[in-house]
Tab-separated table of C-alpha atoms in Angstrom:
chain	number	residue	atom	x	y	z
X	1	UNK	CA	1.120	14.523	12.480
X	2	UNK	CA	-1.935	12.572	10.326
X	3	UNK	CA	-3.945	15.308	12.899
X	4	UNK	CA	-1.972	18.308	11.195
X	5	UNK	CA	-1.827	17.099	7.483
X	6	UNK	CA	-5.744	16.116	7.925
X	7	UNK	CA	-6.598	19.742	9.212
X	8	UNK	CA	-4.144	21.245	7.094
X	9	UNK	CA	-5.367	19.969	3.659
X	10	UNK	CA	-8.738	20.988	4.840
X	11	UNK	CA	-7.938	24.450	5.536
X	12	UNK	CA	-5.590	25.252	2.879
X	13	UNK	CA	-8.099	23.795	0.471
X	14	UNK	CA	-11.018	25.812	2.106
X	15	UNK	CA	-8.565	29.365	1.903
X	16	UNK	CA	-7.552	28.174	-1.565
X	17	UNK	CA	-11.418	27.615	-2.646
X	18	UNK	CA	-11.832	31.463	-1.550
X	19	UNK	CA	-8.936	33.108	-3.248
X	20	UNK	CA	-9.483	30.736	-6.628
X	21	UNK	CA	-13.487	31.241	-6.268
X	22	UNK	CA	-13.688	27.226	-6.591
X	23	UNK	CA	-16.060	27.584	-3.541
X	24	UNK	CA	-18.357	25.393	-5.842
X	25	UNK	CA	-15.905	22.481	-6.511
X	26	UNK	CA	-14.986	22.157	-3.045
X	27	UNK	CA	-18.725	21.800	-2.061
X	28	UNK	CA	-19.396	19.263	-4.628
X	29	UNK	CA	-15.949	17.552	-3.372
X	30	UNK	CA	-16.972	17.165	0.381
X	31	UNK	CA	-20.169	15.075	-0.895
X	32	UNK	CA	-18.252	13.134	-3.576
X	33	UNK	CA	-15.221	12.511	-1.339
X	34	UNK	CA	-17.230	10.957	1.647
X	35	UNK	CA	-19.139	9.025	-0.664
X	36	UNK	CA	-16.250	7.449	-2.627
X	37	UNK	CA	-14.959	6.397	0.868
X	38	UNK	CA	-18.233	4.720	1.988
X	39	UNK	CA	-18.324	3.029	-1.891
X	40	UNK	CA	-14.962	2.017	-1.196
X	41	UNK	CA	-15.719	0.278	2.354
X	42	UNK	CA	-18.606	-1.335	1.416
X	43	UNK	CA	-16.754	-2.726	-1.680
X	44	UNK	CA	-13.986	-3.948	1.058
X	45	UNK	CA	-16.712	-6.228	2.465
X	46	UNK	CA	-16.663	-8.675	-0.429
X	47	UNK	CA	-13.110	-8.992	-0.737
X	48	UNK	CA	-12.727	-8.810	3.123
X	49	UNK	CA	-15.276	-11.326	4.181
X	50	UNK	CA	-13.769	-13.871	1.328
X	51	UNK	CA	-10.192	-13.899	1.664
X	52	UNK	CA	-10.219	-13.537	5.766
X	53	UNK	CA	-12.612	-16.816	5.608
X	54	UNK	CA	-10.085	-18.621	3.379
X	55	UNK	CA	-7.348	-17.132	5.465
X	56	UNK	CA	-9.019	-18.482	8.688
X	57	UNK	CA	-8.639	-22.060	6.688
X	58	UNK	CA	-5.502	-21.718	5.967
X	59	UNK	CA	-4.781	-20.637	9.674
X	60	UNK	CA	-6.790	-23.816	11.356
X	61	UNK	CA	-4.747	-25.878	8.695
X	62	UNK	CA	-1.486	-24.608	10.025
X	63	UNK	CA	-0.563	-23.034	6.928
X	64	UNK	CA	0.315	-19.812	8.085
X	65	UNK	CA	2.854	-20.829	10.455
X	66	UNK	CA	4.390	-23.343	7.614
X	67	UNK	CA	4.652	-19.947	5.493
X	68	UNK	CA	6.172	-18.197	8.115
X	69	UNK	CA	8.769	-20.764	8.858
X	70	UNK	CA	9.702	-21.162	5.298
X	71	UNK	CA	10.758	-17.311	5.408
X	72	UNK	CA	12.141	-17.555	9.030
X	73	UNK	CA	15.482	-16.348	8.284
X	74	UNK	CA	15.033	-13.216	6.322
X	75	UNK	CA	12.013	-11.645	8.601
X	76	UNK	CA	13.253	-12.765	11.926
X	77	UNK	CA	15.746	-10.177	11.170
X	78	UNK	CA	13.315	-7.317	9.948
X	79	UNK	CA	10.859	-8.437	12.831
X	80	UNK	CA	12.863	-9.180	15.696
X	81	UNK	CA	10.043	-8.339	18.006
X	82	UNK	CA	7.502	-10.860	16.663
X	83	UNK	CA	8.254	-14.436	17.626
X	84	UNK	CA	8.921	-16.520	14.457
X	85	UNK	CA	6.106	-18.793	14.765
X	86	UNK	CA	3.574	-16.407	15.772
X	87	UNK	CA	0.568	-15.703	13.185
X	88	UNK	CA	1.372	-12.220	12.584
X	89	UNK	CA	4.229	-13.562	11.042
X	90	UNK	CA	2.048	-15.832	8.776
X	91	UNK	CA	-0.287	-12.940	7.618
X	92	UNK	CA	2.518	-10.261	7.227
X	93	UNK	CA	4.076	-12.798	4.473
X	94	UNK	CA	1.015	-13.618	3.189
X	95	UNK	CA	0.397	-10.045	2.551
X	96	UNK	CA	3.853	-9.223	1.225
X	97	UNK	CA	3.460	-12.069	-1.395
X	98	UNK	CA	-0.059	-10.978	-2.261
X	99	UNK	CA	1.304	-7.810	-2.765
X	100	UNK	CA	4.348	-8.821	-4.742
X	101	UNK	CA	1.779	-10.539	-7.514
X	102	UNK	CA	-0.064	-7.260	-7.528
X	103	UNK	CA	-3.313	-8.685	-6.118
X	104	UNK	CA	-3.663	-5.752	-3.916
X	105	UNK	CA	-7.504	-6.715	-3.271
X	106	UNK	CA	-6.539	-9.917	-1.652
X	107	UNK	CA	-3.617	-8.086	0.461
X	108	UNK	CA	-5.412	-6.021	2.417
X	109	UNK	CA	-7.629	-8.063	4.534
X	110	UNK	CA	-4.000	-10.156	5.645
X	111	UNK	CA	-2.601	-6.711	5.978
X	112	UNK	CA	-5.174	-5.765	8.797
X	113	UNK	CA	-5.256	-9.090	10.442
X	114	UNK	CA	-1.116	-8.658	10.508
X	115	UNK	CA	-1.970	-5.266	12.442
X	116	UNK	CA	-4.769	-7.106	14.532
X	117	UNK	CA	-2.329	-9.407	15.693
X	118	UNK	CA	0.584	-7.333	16.295
X	119	UNK	CA	-1.507	-5.053	18.271
X	120	UNK	CA	-2.269	-8.169	20.571
X	121	UNK	CA	1.483	-8.240	20.637
X	122	UNK	CA	1.787	-5.259	21.909
X	123	UNK	CA	-0.766	-5.566	24.808
X	124	UNK	CA	-3.747	-3.833	22.782
X	125	UNK	CA	-1.784	-0.831	22.901
X	126	UNK	CA	-3.409	2.172	20.831
X	127	UNK	CA	0.189	3.285	20.177
X	128	UNK	CA	1.907	1.974	17.006
X	129	UNK	CA	4.519	-0.603	17.720
X	130	UNK	CA	8.035	-1.139	16.200
X	131	UNK	CA	6.912	-4.183	14.044
X	132	UNK	CA	3.754	-2.037	12.937
X	133	UNK	CA	6.016	0.615	11.632
X	134	UNK	CA	8.449	-1.767	9.898
X	135	UNK	CA	5.229	-3.544	8.193
X	136	UNK	CA	3.993	-0.432	6.986
X	137	UNK	CA	7.237	0.762	5.655
X	138	UNK	CA	7.713	-2.230	3.427
X	139	UNK	CA	3.953	-2.264	2.514
X	140	UNK	CA	3.968	1.211	1.227
X	141	UNK	CA	7.536	1.153	-0.398
X	142	UNK	CA	5.119	-1.223	-2.614
X	143	UNK	CA	6.573	-4.669	-3.123
X	144	UNK	CA	5.600	-5.555	-6.762
X	145	UNK	CA	6.788	-8.632	-8.941
X	146	UNK	CA	4.423	-8.317	-11.896
X	147	UNK	CA	2.660	-4.661	-12.066
X	148	UNK	CA	-0.207	-6.307	-13.598
X	149	UNK	CA	-2.147	-2.679	-13.812
X	150	UNK	CA	0.266	-1.132	-15.473
X	151	UNK	CA	1.192	-3.883	-17.833
X	152	UNK	CA	-2.550	-3.453	-19.156
X	153	UNK	CA	-2.624	0.227	-19.503
X	154	UNK	CA	0.336	-0.109	-21.879
X	155	UNK	CA	-0.993	-2.433	-23.567
X	156	UNK	CA	-4.018	-0.412	-24.151
X	157	UNK	CA	-2.023	2.509	-25.445
X	158	UNK	CA	-0.343	0.306	-28.212
X	159	UNK	CA	3.498	-0.351	-26.734
X	160	UNK	CA	5.699	-2.198	-28.690
X	161	UNK	CA	6.984	-4.019	-25.103
X	162	UNK	CA	4.238	-3.576	-22.669
X	163	UNK	CA	6.032	-6.023	-20.064
X	164	UNK	CA	9.662	-4.171	-20.816
X	165	UNK	CA	9.255	-1.852	-17.062
X	166	UNK	CA	8.852	-5.530	-15.174
X	167	UNK	CA	12.748	-5.412	-14.610
X	168	UNK	CA	13.144	-1.834	-13.850
X	169	UNK	CA	9.980	-1.959	-11.779
X	170	UNK	CA	11.666	-4.745	-9.848
X	171	UNK	CA	15.079	-3.401	-9.413
X	172	UNK	CA	13.239	0.029	-8.182
X	173	UNK	CA	10.895	-1.707	-6.042
X	174	UNK	CA	14.276	-3.425	-4.403
X	175	UNK	CA	15.792	-0.568	-3.714
X	176	UNK	CA	12.956	1.200	-2.107
X	177	UNK	CA	12.128	-1.442	0.306
X	178	UNK	CA	15.846	-1.799	1.250
X	179	UNK	CA	15.562	2.118	1.854
X	180	UNK	CA	12.155	2.120	3.440
X	181	UNK	CA	13.842	-0.687	5.733
X	182	UNK	CA	16.694	1.143	6.535
X	183	UNK	CA	14.828	4.463	7.286
X	184	UNK	CA	12.920	2.733	9.669
X	185	UNK	CA	15.877	1.490	11.387
X	186	UNK	CA	17.091	4.862	11.770
X	187	UNK	CA	13.875	6.148	13.141
X	188	UNK	CA	13.953	3.444	15.471
X	189	UNK	CA	17.326	4.020	16.939
X	190	UNK	CA	16.263	7.651	17.012
X	191	UNK	CA	13.073	6.982	19.114
X	192	UNK	CA	15.502	4.592	21.595
X	193	UNK	CA	18.092	7.523	22.139
X	194	UNK	CA	15.464	9.992	22.623
X	195	UNK	CA	13.708	7.632	25.330
X	196	UNK	CA	16.783	7.414	27.134
Y	1	UNK	CA	6.139	-12.990	-20.704
Y	2	UNK	CA	2.859	-15.102	-21.472
Y	3	UNK	CA	4.349	-17.152	-18.527
Y	4	UNK	CA	3.932	-14.620	-16.332
Y	5	UNK	CA	0.589	-13.388	-17.436
Y	6	UNK	CA	-0.706	-16.951	-17.310
Y	7	UNK	CA	1.023	-17.219	-13.404
Y	8	UNK	CA	-1.278	-14.202	-12.613
Y	9	UNK	CA	-4.353	-15.671	-14.378
Y	10	UNK	CA	-3.843	-19.104	-12.238
Y	11	UNK	CA	-2.678	-18.103	-9.069
Y	12	UNK	CA	-5.582	-17.015	-7.236
Y	13	UNK	CA	-7.946	-20.191	-8.189
Y	14	UNK	CA	-4.620	-22.328	-7.573
Y	15	UNK	CA	-4.304	-20.642	-3.990
Y	16	UNK	CA	-7.851	-20.923	-3.173
Y	17	UNK	CA	-7.859	-24.973	-4.254
Y	18	UNK	CA	-4.485	-25.486	-2.423
Y	19	UNK	CA	-6.066	-24.163	0.993
Y	20	UNK	CA	-9.184	-25.843	1.019
Y	21	UNK	CA	-7.372	-29.542	-0.187
Y	22	UNK	CA	-5.166	-29.248	2.245
Y	23	UNK	CA	-7.321	-28.079	5.408
Y	24	UNK	CA	-9.715	-31.136	4.188
Y	25	UNK	CA	-6.754	-33.109	4.468
Y	26	UNK	CA	-5.885	-31.711	7.987
Y	27	UNK	CA	-9.781	-32.185	9.256
Y	28	UNK	CA	-10.319	-28.728	9.564
Y	29	UNK	CA	-14.271	-28.038	9.083
Y	30	UNK	CA	-13.590	-25.864	6.200
Y	31	UNK	CA	-17.055	-24.403	5.492
Y	32	UNK	CA	-17.847	-23.436	9.336
Y	33	UNK	CA	-14.344	-22.091	9.635
Y	34	UNK	CA	-14.657	-19.997	6.588
Y	35	UNK	CA	-17.875	-18.488	7.968
Y	36	UNK	CA	-16.581	-17.885	10.879
Y	37	UNK	CA	-13.847	-15.942	9.563
Y	38	UNK	CA	-15.720	-14.325	6.918
Y	39	UNK	CA	-17.906	-12.509	9.566
Y	40	UNK	CA	-14.337	-10.361	10.970
Y	41	UNK	CA	-14.744	-8.956	7.461
Y	42	UNK	CA	-17.956	-7.409	7.679
Y	43	UNK	CA	-17.198	-5.676	10.856
Y	44	UNK	CA	-13.406	-4.569	9.919
Y	45	UNK	CA	-14.992	-2.983	6.437
Y	46	UNK	CA	-17.812	-1.059	8.278
Y	47	UNK	CA	-15.298	0.045	11.109
Y	48	UNK	CA	-12.931	1.699	8.568
Y	49	UNK	CA	-15.814	3.687	7.342
Y	50	UNK	CA	-15.044	6.817	9.379
Y	51	UNK	CA	-11.340	6.698	8.726
Y	52	UNK	CA	-11.633	6.901	5.330
Y	53	UNK	CA	-14.362	9.322	4.859
Y	54	UNK	CA	-12.406	12.075	6.650
Y	55	UNK	CA	-9.345	11.111	4.798
Y	56	UNK	CA	-10.872	11.231	1.361
Y	57	UNK	CA	-12.879	14.459	2.316
Y	58	UNK	CA	-9.845	16.261	3.068
Y	59	UNK	CA	-7.990	14.941	-0.394
Y	60	UNK	CA	-11.097	15.971	-2.219
Y	61	UNK	CA	-11.181	19.493	-0.902
Y	62	UNK	CA	-7.269	20.001	-1.555
Y	63	UNK	CA	-7.846	18.620	-4.680
Y	64	UNK	CA	-11.151	20.274	-6.067
Y	65	UNK	CA	-9.958	23.805	-4.747
Y	66	UNK	CA	-6.917	24.242	-6.841
Y	67	UNK	CA	-4.446	24.052	-3.909
Y	68	UNK	CA	-2.785	20.494	-5.259
Y	69	UNK	CA	-2.148	22.230	-8.360
Y	70	UNK	CA	-0.500	25.007	-7.056
Y	71	UNK	CA	1.103	23.109	-4.653
Y	72	UNK	CA	2.879	21.074	-8.076
Y	73	UNK	CA	3.833	24.542	-9.671
Y	74	UNK	CA	5.454	25.811	-6.370
Y	75	UNK	CA	8.013	22.706	-6.143
Y	76	UNK	CA	8.444	22.221	-9.886
Y	77	UNK	CA	11.835	24.720	-10.273
Y	78	UNK	CA	12.729	23.149	-7.500
Y	79	UNK	CA	12.326	19.611	-8.531
Y	80	UNK	CA	13.837	20.773	-11.622
Y	81	UNK	CA	17.164	22.244	-10.282
Y	82	UNK	CA	18.048	18.847	-8.639
Y	83	UNK	CA	17.386	17.250	-12.201
Y	84	UNK	CA	13.586	15.780	-11.708
Y	85	UNK	CA	11.734	16.011	-14.911
Y	86	UNK	CA	8.750	18.238	-14.456
Y	87	UNK	CA	6.264	16.281	-16.055
Y	88	UNK	CA	6.501	13.753	-13.365
Y	89	UNK	CA	6.007	16.150	-10.235
Y	90	UNK	CA	2.005	16.221	-10.181
Y	91	UNK	CA	2.347	12.493	-10.159
Y	92	UNK	CA	5.209	11.976	-7.471
Y	93	UNK	CA	3.102	14.333	-5.414
Y	94	UNK	CA	-0.417	12.521	-5.958
Y	95	UNK	CA	1.048	9.159	-5.575
Y	96	UNK	CA	1.100	8.899	-1.901
Y	97	UNK	CA	-1.951	10.877	-1.360
Y	98	UNK	CA	-4.445	9.219	-3.930
Y	99	UNK	CA	-4.000	5.567	-5.681
Y	100	UNK	CA	-7.057	6.305	-7.886
Y	101	UNK	CA	-5.759	9.733	-8.709
Y	102	UNK	CA	-2.288	8.388	-9.466
Y	103	UNK	CA	-3.444	5.644	-11.644
Y	104	UNK	CA	-5.188	8.141	-13.589
Y	105	UNK	CA	-2.395	10.483	-14.109
Y	106	UNK	CA	-0.293	7.461	-15.066
Y	107	UNK	CA	-2.447	6.453	-18.164
Y	108	UNK	CA	-2.820	10.093	-18.801
Y	109	UNK	CA	1.213	10.367	-18.999
Y	110	UNK	CA	1.283	7.104	-20.706
Y	111	UNK	CA	-1.017	8.163	-23.304
Y	112	UNK	CA	0.405	11.879	-23.879
Y	113	UNK	CA	3.790	10.624	-24.189
Y	114	UNK	CA	3.253	7.141	-25.489
Y	115	UNK	CA	4.038	4.063	-23.527
Y	116	UNK	CA	7.705	3.578	-24.873
Y	117	UNK	CA	8.599	6.916	-24.306
Y	118	UNK	CA	11.126	8.143	-21.500
Y	119	UNK	CA	7.969	10.057	-19.596
Y	120	UNK	CA	5.619	6.966	-20.412
Y	121	UNK	CA	7.989	4.202	-18.490
Y	122	UNK	CA	9.379	6.400	-16.012
Y	123	UNK	CA	5.599	6.783	-14.835
Y	124	UNK	CA	4.940	3.039	-15.008
Y	125	UNK	CA	7.912	2.361	-13.368
Y	126	UNK	CA	6.613	5.024	-10.615
Y	127	UNK	CA	3.401	3.546	-10.500
Y	128	UNK	CA	4.959	-0.034	-9.777
Y	129	UNK	CA	7.664	0.824	-7.439
Y	130	UNK	CA	5.445	3.404	-4.690
Y	131	UNK	CA	2.077	3.111	-2.798
Y	132	UNK	CA	-0.366	5.408	-1.660
Y	133	UNK	CA	0.972	5.411	2.214
Y	134	UNK	CA	-1.779	7.685	3.426
Y	135	UNK	CA	-4.346	5.357	2.268
Y	136	UNK	CA	-2.489	2.225	3.688
Y	137	UNK	CA	-1.841	3.941	7.110
Y	138	UNK	CA	-5.556	5.507	7.202
Y	139	UNK	CA	-6.851	1.422	6.441
Y	140	UNK	CA	-4.227	-0.712	8.510
Y	141	UNK	CA	-4.360	1.486	11.855
Y	142	UNK	CA	-7.705	2.487	11.105
Y	143	UNK	CA	-9.308	-0.948	11.367
Y	144	UNK	CA	-6.980	-2.256	14.238
Y	145	UNK	CA	-7.850	1.127	15.987
Y	146	UNK	CA	-3.956	2.281	16.325
Y	147	UNK	CA	-4.444	6.330	17.498
Y	148	UNK	CA	-0.941	6.898	18.255
Y	149	UNK	CA	1.024	6.351	15.010
Y	150	UNK	CA	4.686	7.182	15.920
Y	151	UNK	CA	6.979	7.848	13.046
Y	152	UNK	CA	4.814	5.825	10.429
Y	153	UNK	CA	3.612	8.230	8.284
Y	154	UNK	CA	7.052	9.897	8.362
Y	155	UNK	CA	9.105	6.573	7.283
Y	156	UNK	CA	6.552	5.856	4.484
Y	157	UNK	CA	6.455	9.371	3.160
Y	158	UNK	CA	10.496	9.117	3.323
Y	159	UNK	CA	10.107	5.903	1.632
Y	160	UNK	CA	8.081	7.113	-1.273
Y	161	UNK	CA	10.856	9.773	-1.642
Y	162	UNK	CA	13.567	7.101	-2.233
Y	163	UNK	CA	11.323	5.117	-4.031
Y	164	UNK	CA	10.705	8.247	-6.664
Y	165	UNK	CA	14.396	8.877	-7.032
Y	166	UNK	CA	15.610	5.407	-7.807
Y	167	UNK	CA	12.427	5.001	-10.230
Y	168	UNK	CA	14.011	8.199	-12.291
Y	169	UNK	CA	17.499	6.544	-12.117
Y	170	UNK	CA	16.477	3.362	-12.829
Y	171	UNK	CA	14.384	4.314	-15.649
Y	172	UNK	CA	17.424	6.509	-16.680
Y	173	UNK	CA	20.007	3.816	-16.773
Y	174	UNK	CA	17.680	1.349	-18.434
Y	175	UNK	CA	16.381	3.101	-21.286
Y	176	UNK	CA	17.880	6.317	-21.805
Y	177	UNK	CA	21.077	4.955	-22.744
């Protein structure tokens, strides 16, 4: 599906540029887009090196397992394929907690580590496992406790109460996360039914 | 609220301090372990480059050509018919595709309609309750070499749709009354 989306965005864009006469802008976009991607990745190095270094320490010290066992009852149901004491669980939880506090930069390295562990659990296959899809669904539905960036923007534009959206955001986020898990389950059972 | 901003300010340093102290207490060779783990970070960052270049170029072409604006205008009547305010349509479509573009749009909406208007609040909540699905999938799966994504994209995008609908409902219930 990602292949189709990727090609479709590019081809439709080029066709549109032909009709609209925006080919000059498309040419520019190709190079700025590529440059932006590399800039983001290079920017990632500092964050990834620091947090993965720190997370390795946390893992060696046994903190990740402690964290995982703390939330065992809940996550065990959400990720039935992952052994409760597996490091993948610790990484996934650290990722979710970092996301909740709006620490997106700290969350990415842990999300990547979680994926790596999940792939190992899945026998190193290049296919996404059930847990990986569930983890992504939760991740993209964005569990946010404190939307710091948004609060900052609201402050900037002179809101009478910049933080009034914290409550509604929490409710919306909870609903969308629960929905994400439900949708994920529905798709999982559909996959299982197909395989049979 | 001051408490919350205080927490977000203290959070990272406290976590770092706690991990380091705990590890030292557990006799982990902290610095050496840090360097070991950090080395991995470089590898991962470099390995994501092709995934992100491919995705961002396609998105940039799609946006710069005017195709995205057309898509937004195209779905606008249908969205309005089911009660989605037209002004939120562009943001809803951009949000799963591009995080920076979405943040720019949110800022623009807050500036245009005012932070305490219905649209301003809606944009704020929407920003907090959805995520850049395409980007997250590209980075996470790209970094560990997952080629077959299964239902990940479908599930992620459907979850975004729910997030948008719920945001509209919640903001209406909380504020518009």
